[in-house]
PDB file of C-alpha atoms in Angstrom:
ATOM      1  CA  MET A   1     186.616 -42.835 214.993  1.00 44.00           C
ATOM      2  CA  THR A   2     183.388 -41.227 213.539  1.00 51.00           C
ATOM      3  CA  VAL A   3     182.234 -38.236 215.314  1.00 54.00           C
ATOM      4  CA  ILE A   4     178.398 -37.812 215.256  1.00 59.00           C
ATOM      5  CA  TYR A   5     176.870 -34.498 215.961  1.00 63.00           C
ATOM      6  CA  VAL A   6     173.462 -34.845 217.608  1.00 70.00           C
ATOM      7  CA  ASP A   7     171.925 -31.632 216.041  1.00 67.00           C
ATOM      8  CA  THR A   8     172.859 -32.858 212.579  1.00 70.00           C
ATOM      9  CA  LEU A   9     171.691 -36.355 213.128  1.00 73.00           C
ATOM     10  CA  PHE A  10     168.283 -35.073 214.622  1.00 80.00           C
ATOM     11  CA  LEU A  11     167.702 -32.430 211.919  1.00 78.00           C
ATOM     12  CA  LEU A  12     168.676 -34.645 208.948  1.00 75.00           C
ATOM     13  CA  ASN A  13     166.377 -37.687 209.888  1.00 78.00           C
ATOM     14  CA  GLY A  14     163.490 -35.357 211.183  1.00 82.00           C
ATOM     15  CA  VAL A  15     163.423 -33.485 207.892  1.00 80.00           C
ATOM     16  CA  ILE A  16     163.522 -36.650 205.897  1.00 79.00           C
ATOM     17  CA  ASP A  17     160.825 -38.243 207.802  1.00 83.00           C
ATOM     18  CA  TYR A  18     158.642 -35.054 207.688  1.00 86.00           C
ATOM     19  CA  LEU A  19     158.916 -35.064 203.966  1.00 80.00           C
ATOM     20  CA  LEU A  20     158.247 -38.797 203.557  1.00 82.00           C
ATOM     21  CA  LEU A  21     155.057 -38.335 205.807  1.00 85.00           C
ATOM     22  CA  LEU A  22     153.983 -35.474 203.726  1.00 81.00           C
ATOM     23  CA  ALA A  23     154.455 -37.263 200.502  1.00 77.00           C
ATOM     24  CA  ALA A  24     152.519 -40.335 201.629  1.00 80.00           C
ATOM     25  CA  ALA A  25     149.645 -38.249 202.803  1.00 78.00           C
ATOM     26  CA  ARG A  26     149.410 -36.362 199.337  1.00 72.00           C
ATOM     27  CA  LEU A  27     149.612 -39.642 197.492  1.00 70.00           C
ATOM     28  CA  ALA A  28     146.752 -41.026 199.661  1.00 68.00           C
ATOM     29  CA  GLY A  29     144.722 -37.947 199.028  1.00 63.00           C
ATOM     30  CA  GLU A  30     144.415 -37.126 202.766  1.00 67.00           C
ATOM     31  CA  PRO A  31     144.324 -33.655 204.332  1.00 66.00           C
ATOM     32  CA  LEU A  32     147.708 -32.296 205.151  1.00 69.00           C
ATOM     33  CA  ALA A  33     148.054 -31.863 208.823  1.00 77.00           C
ATOM     34  CA  ARG A  34     151.568 -30.457 208.746  1.00 81.00           C
ATOM     35  CA  TRP A  35     151.872 -29.956 212.461  1.00 85.00           C
ATOM     36  CA  ARG A  36     151.192 -33.757 212.875  1.00 87.00           C
ATOM     37  CA  PHE A  37     153.796 -34.560 210.160  1.00 88.00           C
ATOM     38  CA  ALA A  38     156.257 -32.273 212.067  1.00 88.00           C
ATOM     39  CA  LEU A  39     155.563 -34.331 215.200  1.00 90.00           C
ATOM     40  CA  GLY A  40     156.103 -37.541 213.402  1.00 87.00           C
ATOM     41  CA  GLY A  41     159.262 -36.340 211.935  1.00 85.00           C
ATOM     42  CA  ALA A  42     160.592 -35.138 215.261  1.00 87.00           C
ATOM     43  CA  LEU A  43     159.887 -38.569 216.742  1.00 88.00           C
ATOM     44  CA  GLY A  44     161.795 -40.143 213.936  1.00 84.00           C
ATOM     45  CA  GLY A  45     164.740 -37.646 214.603  1.00 81.00           C
ATOM     46  CA  LEU A  46     164.741 -38.498 218.366  1.00 85.00           C
ATOM     47  CA  TYR A  47     164.819 -42.227 217.596  1.00 85.00           C
ATOM     48  CA  ALA A  48     167.757 -41.744 215.276  1.00 80.00           C
ATOM     49  CA  VAL A  49     169.612 -39.825 218.111  1.00 78.00           C
ATOM     50  CA  ALA A  50     168.561 -42.338 220.786  1.00 81.00           C
ATOM     51  CA  ILE A  51     170.137 -45.268 218.864  1.00 80.00           C
ATOM     52  CA  PHE A  52     173.636 -43.827 219.292  1.00 74.00           C
ATOM     53  CA  LEU A  53     173.201 -42.965 222.987  1.00 77.00           C
ATOM     54  CA  PRO A  54     175.276 -45.026 225.470  1.00 75.00           C
ATOM     55  CA  GLY A  55     173.353 -48.065 226.523  1.00 75.00           C
ATOM     56  CA  CYS A  56     170.668 -47.654 223.935  1.00 72.00           C
ATOM     57  CA  ALA A  57     172.004 -49.988 221.218  1.00 72.00           C
ATOM     58  CA  PHE A  58     168.971 -52.363 221.850  1.00 76.00           C
ATOM     59  CA  LEU A  59     166.860 -49.790 220.095  1.00 74.00           C
ATOM     60  CA  ALA A  60     168.365 -50.893 216.792  1.00 72.00           C
ATOM     61  CA  HIS A  61     166.514 -54.218 217.230  1.00 73.00           C
ATOM     62  CA  PRO A  62     163.862 -54.836 214.425  1.00 76.00           C
ATOM     63  CA  LEU A  63     161.033 -54.909 216.971  1.00 83.00           C
ATOM     64  CA  CYS A  64     162.180 -51.620 218.333  1.00 78.00           C
ATOM     65  CA  ARG A  65     162.393 -50.276 214.828  1.00 77.00           C
ATOM     66  CA  LEU A  66     158.827 -51.420 214.105  1.00 83.00           C
ATOM     67  CA  GLY A  67     157.643 -49.876 217.383  1.00 83.00           C
ATOM     68  CA  SER A  68     159.136 -46.469 216.571  1.00 82.00           C
ATOM     69  CA  LEU A  69     157.757 -46.712 213.099  1.00 82.00           C
ATOM     70  CA  ALA A  70     154.208 -47.406 214.460  1.00 86.00           C
ATOM     71  CA  LEU A  71     154.521 -44.449 216.840  1.00 88.00           C
ATOM     72  CA  MET A  72     155.591 -42.192 214.160  1.00 87.00           C
ATOM     73  CA  LEU A  73     152.793 -43.193 211.847  1.00 87.00           C
ATOM     74  CA  VAL A  74     150.153 -42.980 214.531  1.00 87.00           C
ATOM     75  CA  ALA A  75     151.400 -39.493 215.497  1.00 87.00           C
ATOM     76  CA  ALA A  76     151.188 -38.397 211.792  1.00 85.00           C
ATOM     77  CA  TYR A  77     148.242 -40.162 210.575  1.00 84.00           C
ATOM     78  CA  GLY A  78     146.288 -41.423 213.910  1.00 79.00           C
ATOM     79  CA  GLY A  79     142.639 -41.578 213.380  1.00 70.00           C
ATOM     80  CA  SER A  80     142.635 -41.688 209.591  1.00 69.00           C
ATOM     81  CA  ARG A  81     140.758 -44.373 207.875  1.00 65.00           C
ATOM     82  CA  ARG A  82     143.709 -44.810 205.484  1.00 68.00           C
ATOM     83  CA  LEU A  83     146.400 -45.359 208.001  1.00 76.00           C
ATOM     84  CA  LEU A  84     147.513 -48.643 206.620  1.00 78.00           C
ATOM     85  CA  ARG A  85     147.647 -47.318 203.079  1.00 76.00           C
ATOM     86  CA  GLN A  86     149.659 -44.185 204.186  1.00 76.00           C
ATOM     87  CA  GLY A  87     151.975 -46.433 206.135  1.00 81.00           C
ATOM     88  CA  LEU A  88     152.735 -48.616 203.159  1.00 81.00           C
ATOM     89  CA  LEU A  89     153.218 -45.489 201.052  1.00 79.00           C
ATOM     90  CA  PHE A  90     155.625 -44.099 203.596  1.00 82.00           C
ATOM     91  CA  LEU A  91     157.634 -47.272 203.455  1.00 79.00           C
ATOM     92  CA  ALA A  92     157.690 -47.332 199.714  1.00 78.00           C
ATOM     93  CA  LEU A  93     158.833 -43.580 199.493  1.00 76.00           C
ATOM     94  CA  THR A  94     161.635 -44.060 201.999  1.00 74.00           C
ATOM     95  CA  CYS A  95     163.979 -45.455 199.387  1.00 69.00           C
ATOM     96  CA  ALA A  96     163.047 -42.943 196.739  1.00 66.00           C
ATOM     97  CA  LEU A  97     163.448 -39.888 198.866  1.00 61.00           C
ATOM     98  CA  GLY A  98     166.393 -41.173 200.678  1.00 59.00           C
ATOM     99  CA  GLY A  99     168.089 -41.810 197.311  1.00 63.00           C
ATOM    100  CA  GLY A 100     167.367 -38.108 196.366  1.00 60.00           C
ATOM    101  CA  VAL A 101     168.999 -36.855 199.659  1.00 55.00           C
ATOM    102  CA  VAL A 102     171.905 -39.136 199.169  1.00 58.00           C
ATOM    103  CA  ALA A 103     172.487 -37.788 195.606  1.00 60.00           C
ATOM    104  CA  ILE A 104     172.375 -34.178 196.989  1.00 55.00           C
ATOM    105  CA  GLY A 105     174.767 -35.043 199.676  1.00 55.00           C
ATOM    106  CA  LEU A 106     177.145 -36.547 197.197  1.00 56.00           C
ATOM    107  CA  LEU A 107     177.147 -33.303 195.201  1.00 56.00           C
ATOM    108  CA  GLY A 108     178.242 -31.530 198.374  1.00 52.00           C
ATOM    109  CA  GLY A 109     181.345 -33.672 198.445  1.00 50.00           C
ATOM    110  CA  THR A 110     180.899 -35.406 201.739  1.00 50.00           C
ATOM    111  CA  GLY A 111     177.777 -37.335 201.279  1.00 49.00           C
ATOM    112  CA  LEU A 112     175.609 -39.316 203.673  1.00 50.00           C
ATOM    113  CA  THR A 113     176.403 -42.432 205.574  1.00 48.00           C
ATOM    114  CA  LEU A 114     173.948 -44.959 206.910  1.00 45.00           C
ATOM    115  CA  GLY A 115     174.671 -46.177 210.489  1.00 48.00           C
ATOM    116  CA  ASN A 116     172.302 -48.357 212.526  1.00 51.00           C
ATOM    117  CA  GLY A 117     169.708 -47.758 209.908  1.00 49.00           C
ATOM    118  CA  VAL A 118     169.534 -43.958 210.203  1.00 56.00           C
ATOM    119  CA  PHE A 119     170.961 -41.244 207.953  1.00 53.00           C
ATOM    120  CA  TYR A 120     174.103 -39.305 209.084  1.00 55.00           C
ATOM    121  CA  SER A 121     175.993 -36.650 207.250  1.00 54.00           C
ATOM    122  CA  ALA A 122     179.218 -34.817 208.015  1.00 53.00           C
ATOM    123  CA  LEU A 123     178.023 -31.972 205.883  1.00 52.00           C
ATOM    124  CA  ASP A 124     177.552 -28.488 207.515  1.00 55.00           C
ATOM    125  CA  ILE A 125     174.191 -27.724 208.917  1.00 58.00           C
ATOM    126  CA  LYS A 126     173.556 -25.074 206.332  1.00 63.00           C
ATOM    127  CA  VAL A 127     174.269 -27.635 203.507  1.00 60.00           C
ATOM    128  CA  VAL A 128     171.746 -30.191 205.171  1.00 58.00           C
ATOM    129  CA  LEU A 129     169.067 -27.524 205.269  1.00 62.00           C
ATOM    130  CA  LEU A 130     169.746 -26.459 201.676  1.00 67.00           C
ATOM    131  CA  SER A 131     169.582 -30.120 200.655  1.00 62.00           C
ATOM    132  CA  ALA A 132     166.259 -30.542 202.479  1.00 62.00           C
ATOM    133  CA  ALA A 133     164.920 -27.283 200.901  1.00 65.00           C
ATOM    134  CA  VAL A 134     165.767 -28.558 197.365  1.00 68.00           C
ATOM    135  CA  CYS A 135     164.191 -31.893 198.039  1.00 62.00           C
ATOM    136  CA  TYR A 136     161.115 -30.350 199.398  1.00 61.00           C
ATOM    137  CA  GLY A 137     160.737 -28.036 196.383  1.00 66.00           C
ATOM    138  CA  VAL A 138     161.134 -30.904 193.887  1.00 67.00           C
ATOM    139  CA  LEU A 139     158.669 -33.015 195.961  1.00 59.00           C
ATOM    140  CA  THR A 140     156.102 -30.228 195.909  1.00 59.00           C
ATOM    141  CA  LEU A 141     156.191 -29.781 192.200  1.00 65.00           C
ATOM    142  CA  VAL A 142     155.912 -33.515 191.706  1.00 63.00           C
ATOM    143  CA  PHE A 143     152.966 -34.051 194.026  1.00 56.00           C
ATOM    144  CA  GLN A 144     151.130 -30.894 192.836  1.00 55.00           C
ATOM    145  CA  ARG A 145     150.877 -32.626 189.434  1.00 58.00           C
ATOM    146  CA  LEU A 146     149.808 -35.855 191.239  1.00 54.00           C
ATOM    147  CA  GLY A 147     147.179 -33.828 193.156  1.00 50.00           C
ATOM    148  CA  ARG A 148     145.816 -32.515 189.870  1.00 49.00           C
ATOM    149  CA  HIS A 149     145.537 -36.133 188.628  1.00 42.00           C
ATOM    150  CA  SER A 150     143.761 -37.088 191.876  1.00 48.00           C
ATOM    151  CA  ALA A 151     141.353 -34.232 191.275  1.00 48.00           C
ATOM    152  CA  ALA A 152     140.745 -35.640 187.775  1.00 46.00           C
ATOM    153  CA  SER A 153     140.011 -39.007 189.355  1.00 49.00           C
ATOM    154  CA  ARG A 154     137.158 -37.163 191.169  1.00 58.00           C
ATOM    155  CA  GLU A 155     137.947 -38.351 194.585  1.00 76.00           C
ATOM    156  CA  LEU A 156     137.378 -34.740 196.009  1.00 81.00           C
ATOM    157  CA  MET A 157     134.657 -32.637 194.315  1.00 86.00           C
ATOM    158  CA  PRO A 158     133.336 -29.127 194.865  1.00 89.00           C
ATOM    159  CA  LEU A 159     129.701 -29.269 196.066  1.00 91.00           C
ATOM    160  CA  ARG A 160     127.174 -26.300 196.443  1.00 93.00           C
ATOM    161  CA  LEU A 161     123.853 -26.688 198.336  1.00 94.00           C
ATOM    162  CA  ARG A 162     120.930 -24.382 197.892  1.00 93.00           C
ATOM    163  CA  LEU A 163     118.080 -23.992 200.444  1.00 91.00           C
ATOM    164  CA  GLY A 164     115.663 -21.047 199.763  1.00 86.00           C
ATOM    165  CA  GLU A 165     117.759 -17.983 199.533  1.00 86.00           C
ATOM    166  CA  GLY A 166     120.738 -19.578 201.314  1.00 89.00           C
ATOM    167  CA  GLN A 167     123.554 -21.552 199.822  1.00 91.00           C
ATOM    168  CA  VAL A 168     126.888 -22.968 201.010  1.00 93.00           C
ATOM    169  CA  ALA A 169     129.927 -24.382 199.100  1.00 92.00           C
ATOM    170  CA  LEU A 170     131.792 -27.400 200.493  1.00 90.00           C
ATOM    171  CA  THR A 171     134.414 -29.902 199.456  1.00 88.00           C
ATOM    172  CA  ALA A 172     133.001 -33.435 199.170  1.00 88.00           C
ATOM    173  CA  LEU A 173     134.751 -36.886 199.281  1.00 85.00           C
ATOM    174  CA  VAL A 174     133.422 -39.581 197.018  1.00 84.00           C
ATOM    175  CA  ASP A 175     132.955 -42.271 199.620  1.00 79.00           C
ATOM    176  CA  THR A 176     131.949 -45.655 198.355  1.00 74.00           C
ATOM    177  CA  GLY A 177     131.115 -46.686 201.803  1.00 72.00           C
ATOM    178  CA  ASN A 178     128.487 -44.118 202.071  1.00 74.00           C
ATOM    179  CA  THR A 179     125.258 -46.051 201.067  1.00 79.00           C
ATOM    180  CA  LEU A 180     122.614 -43.859 202.827  1.00 83.00           C
ATOM    181  CA  THR A 181     119.532 -43.490 200.697  1.00 85.00           C
ATOM    182  CA  ASP A 182     116.296 -41.540 201.072  1.00 79.00           C
ATOM    183  CA  PRO A 183     113.656 -44.075 202.002  1.00 78.00           C
ATOM    184  CA  SER A 184     110.898 -42.151 200.158  1.00 77.00           C
ATOM    185  CA  SER A 185     112.726 -41.590 196.868  1.00 79.00           C
ATOM    186  CA  GLY A 186     115.493 -44.095 197.019  1.00 82.00           C
ATOM    187  CA  ARG A 187     118.080 -41.403 195.952  1.00 84.00           C
ATOM    188  CA  PRO A 188     121.446 -41.246 197.659  1.00 87.00           C
ATOM    189  CA  VAL A 189     121.773 -38.963 200.727  1.00 91.00           C
ATOM    190  CA  VAL A 190     124.602 -36.384 201.185  1.00 92.00           C
ATOM    191  CA  VAL A 191     126.269 -36.365 204.600  1.00 92.00           C
ATOM    192  CA  ALA A 192     127.594 -32.896 205.593  1.00 92.00           C
ATOM    193  CA  GLU A 193     128.948 -31.397 208.788  1.00 91.00           C
ATOM    194  CA  GLY A 194     125.982 -29.671 210.470  1.00 90.00           C
ATOM    195  CA  GLU A 195     128.043 -26.691 211.576  1.00 90.00           C
ATOM    196  CA  ARG A 196     129.035 -26.003 208.024  1.00 90.00           C
ATOM    197  CA  LEU A 197     125.430 -25.683 206.800  1.00 91.00           C
ATOM    198  CA  LYS A 198     124.479 -22.664 208.978  1.00 90.00           C
ATOM    199  CA  PRO A 199     124.300 -20.264 205.940  1.00 90.00           C
ATOM    200  CA  LEU A 200     121.473 -22.302 204.530  1.00 90.00           C
ATOM    201  CA  PHE A 201     119.119 -21.585 207.375  1.00 88.00           C
ATOM    202  CA  PRO A 202     117.265 -18.655 208.906  1.00 84.00           C
ATOM    203  CA  ARG A 203     118.525 -17.677 212.376  1.00 81.00           C
ATOM    204  CA  ASP A 204     115.348 -19.002 214.105  1.00 78.00           C
ATOM    205  CA  CYS A 205     115.486 -22.296 212.144  1.00 81.00           C
ATOM    206  CA  CYS A 206     119.171 -23.060 212.233  1.00 85.00           C
ATOM    207  CA  PRO A 207     120.082 -26.301 213.983  1.00 87.00           C
ATOM    208  CA  GLY A 208     122.703 -25.847 216.776  1.00 88.00           C
ATOM    209  CA  PRO A 209     125.119 -28.360 218.207  1.00 88.00           C
ATOM    210  CA  ALA A 210     122.493 -29.547 220.778  1.00 89.00           C
ATOM    211  CA  ASP A 211     120.019 -30.240 217.945  1.00 88.00           C
ATOM    212  CA  LEU A 212     122.652 -32.235 215.997  1.00 88.00           C
ATOM    213  CA  ALA A 213     123.399 -34.314 218.983  1.00 88.00           C
ATOM    214  CA  ASP A 214     119.670 -34.942 219.788  1.00 90.00           C
ATOM    215  CA  PRO A 215     117.894 -35.271 216.464  1.00 88.00           C
ATOM    216  CA  SER A 216     114.593 -36.410 217.904  1.00 87.00           C
ATOM    217  CA  SER A 217     114.267 -33.281 220.011  1.00 88.00           C
ATOM    218  CA  ALA A 218     115.584 -31.208 217.140  1.00 86.00           C
ATOM    219  CA  LEU A 219     112.803 -32.343 214.820  1.00 85.00           C
ATOM    220  CA  ALA A 220     110.155 -31.520 217.358  1.00 84.00           C
ATOM    221  CA  ARG A 221     111.493 -28.003 217.693  1.00 81.00           C
ATOM    222  CA  LEU A 222     112.451 -27.278 214.151  1.00 78.00           C
ATOM    223  CA  GLY A 223     109.862 -29.300 212.070  1.00 64.00           C
ATOM    224  CA  THR A 224     106.940 -26.770 212.487  1.00 67.00           C
ATOM    225  CA  GLY A 225     105.389 -24.155 210.301  1.00 67.00           C
ATOM    226  CA  GLU A 226     106.735 -23.716 206.813  1.00 72.00           C
ATOM    227  CA  TRP A 227     109.829 -25.804 207.681  1.00 72.00           C
ATOM    228  CA  ARG A 228     107.867 -28.685 208.713  1.00 73.00           C
ATOM    229  CA  ALA A 229     108.377 -30.479 205.350  1.00 78.00           C
ATOM    230  CA  ARG A 230     111.979 -29.646 205.344  1.00 85.00           C
ATOM    231  CA  PHE A 231     113.247 -31.639 208.257  1.00 88.00           C
ATOM    232  CA  ARG A 232     113.054 -35.275 208.891  1.00 87.00           C
ATOM    233  CA  LEU A 233     114.867 -38.112 210.680  1.00 89.00           C
ATOM    234  CA  LEU A 234     117.109 -40.731 208.964  1.00 89.00           C
ATOM    235  CA  PRO A 235     118.094 -43.924 210.633  1.00 85.00           C
ATOM    236  CA  TYR A 236     121.563 -45.219 209.918  1.00 79.00           C
ATOM    237  CA  ARG A 237     124.111 -47.975 210.963  1.00 74.00           C
ATOM    238  CA  SER A 238     127.848 -47.555 211.152  1.00 66.00           C
ATOM    239  CA  VAL A 239     130.912 -49.003 212.969  1.00 54.00           C
ATOM    240  CA  GLY A 240     130.111 -48.725 216.701  1.00 53.00           C
ATOM    241  CA  VAL A 241     126.602 -47.568 216.053  1.00 59.00           C
ATOM    242  CA  ASP A 242     123.910 -50.239 215.560  1.00 59.00           C
ATOM    243  CA  ARG A 243     120.933 -47.908 215.565  1.00 71.00           C
ATOM    244  CA  GLY A 244     121.464 -44.186 215.154  1.00 81.00           C
ATOM    245  CA  LEU A 245     119.407 -41.161 213.846  1.00 89.00           C
ATOM    246  CA  LEU A 246     120.555 -38.246 211.717  1.00 91.00           C
ATOM    247  CA  LEU A 247     118.803 -34.953 211.406  1.00 90.00           C
ATOM    248  CA  CYS A 248     118.234 -34.267 207.795  1.00 91.00           C
ATOM    249  CA  VAL A 249     116.968 -31.318 205.609  1.00 91.00           C
ATOM    250  CA  ARG A 250     115.723 -31.520 202.113  1.00 91.00           C
ATOM    251  CA  ALA A 251     117.809 -28.909 200.008  1.00 91.00           C
ATOM    252  CA  ASP A 252     116.417 -27.355 196.983  1.00 91.00           C
ATOM    253  CA  GLY A 253     119.380 -27.970 194.813  1.00 91.00           C
ATOM    254  CA  LEU A 254     122.717 -29.708 194.694  1.00 91.00           C
ATOM    255  CA  GLU A 255     125.394 -28.565 192.337  1.00 91.00           C
ATOM    256  CA  LEU A 256     128.212 -31.089 192.007  1.00 87.00           C
ATOM    257  CA  ASP A 257     131.363 -30.049 190.107  1.00 81.00           C
ATOM    258  CA  GLY A 258     129.463 -27.382 188.337  1.00 82.00           C
ATOM    259  CA  GLN A 259     126.597 -29.746 187.304  1.00 87.00           C
ATOM    260  CA  GLU A 260     123.123 -29.352 188.651  1.00 89.00           C
ATOM    261  CA  ARG A 261     121.713 -32.457 190.280  1.00 86.00           C
ATOM    262  CA  GLY A 262     118.367 -31.307 191.672  1.00 88.00           C
ATOM    263  CA  PRO A 263     116.883 -31.576 195.114  1.00 90.00           C
ATOM    264  CA  VAL A 264     118.748 -33.837 197.632  1.00 91.00           C
ATOM    265  CA  LEU A 265     118.252 -34.971 201.113  1.00 92.00           C
ATOM    266  CA  VAL A 266     121.337 -33.783 203.347  1.00 93.00           C
ATOM    267  CA  ALA A 267     122.117 -35.587 206.587  1.00 92.00           C
ATOM    268  CA  LEU A 268     123.523 -33.201 209.175  1.00 93.00           C
ATOM    269  CA  SER A 269     126.440 -34.889 210.957  1.00 91.00           C
ATOM    270  CA  PRO A 270     127.165 -33.666 214.510  1.00 89.00           C
ATOM    271  CA  ASN A 271     130.933 -34.534 213.925  1.00 85.00           C
ATOM    272  CA  PRO A 272     133.546 -33.569 211.437  1.00 83.00           C
ATOM    273  CA  VAL A 273     133.555 -36.026 208.504  1.00 82.00           C
ATOM    274  CA  SER A 274     137.235 -35.749 207.797  1.00 74.00           C
ATOM    275  CA  ASP A 275     140.408 -36.112 209.995  1.00 58.00           C
ATOM    276  CA  GLY A 276     141.964 -32.867 209.136  1.00 56.00           C
ATOM    277  CA  GLY A 277     139.291 -30.753 207.556  1.00 60.00           C
ATOM    278  CA  GLY A 278     140.156 -31.483 203.952  1.00 70.00           C
ATOM    279  CA  TYR A 279     136.521 -32.021 203.104  1.00 82.00           C
ATOM    280  CA  GLN A 280     133.277 -31.382 204.740  1.00 87.00           C
ATOM    281  CA  ALA A 281     130.825 -33.706 203.168  1.00 89.00           C
ATOM    282  CA  LEU A 282     130.478 -37.347 201.913  1.00 90.00           C
ATOM    283  CA  ILE A 283     128.772 -38.299 198.736  1.00 89.00           C
ATOM    284  CA  GLY A 284     128.231 -41.795 197.415  1.00 82.00           C
ATOM    285  CA  ALA A 285     129.525 -42.977 194.018  1.00 74.00           C
ATOM    286  CA  GLU A 286     125.974 -43.149 192.814  1.00 73.00           C
ATOM    287  CA  ILE A 287     125.601 -39.428 192.952  1.00 71.00           C
ATOM    288  CA  VAL A 288     128.806 -39.005 190.789  1.00 64.00           C
TER     289      VAL A 288
END
């Protein structure tokens, strides 16, 4: 009779799921919310343990497996616009990373077994942790190279805005869905998190959270004196918003990936533009 140790079962599956979630996020070019990946891995580890508990054999049913997979993906990537893409990458990477862990386990002399669709090892906990550390190290090296390739593909780009004597550096995502244009010039508009642009403004003319939430009132307050020509309102439409307004400011200069692009209209978003803070601005492909 095979003896299964709950701690080993939970740890092994939790670590494998964590690494797979991390790898999928890196491939998708998403911000790395490691605590969320740890939560997803923990859910995967708990599911692996639950399958072997008395009276819980029904959890091995394909529908239950799909449900646990969905719960794990939502915990790790919930709210991401690339949830489906990351889920597919997670599934594709399962075989690859699982094969690497199996190979390391075989070198240990005992190896891994697959029961009820989850990994189990009779190896000592220290060997399991060492195996996971080696896999993580190799994975990090591989995806660091892939990350450089992703940077070369110009999905994420360094951006610097100048306004008077103020300037701010941000990371921008090239978003093909960002089609906002300046009605007066027809040039693309940069969308940036309003809170991140505070270094651009003098203290008495700096838009606050209330201004970003109520652009019309903000324009009446801020669009006076020498700043009257700087601020304006920009209508927009998005998912869930039929008619919205964004407070905008005309920046003196935009430097994108080290290249000067001249003046640009910047829309101040009242909310973060990324799920995990990996970027703070959105630019259309036309700017690039």
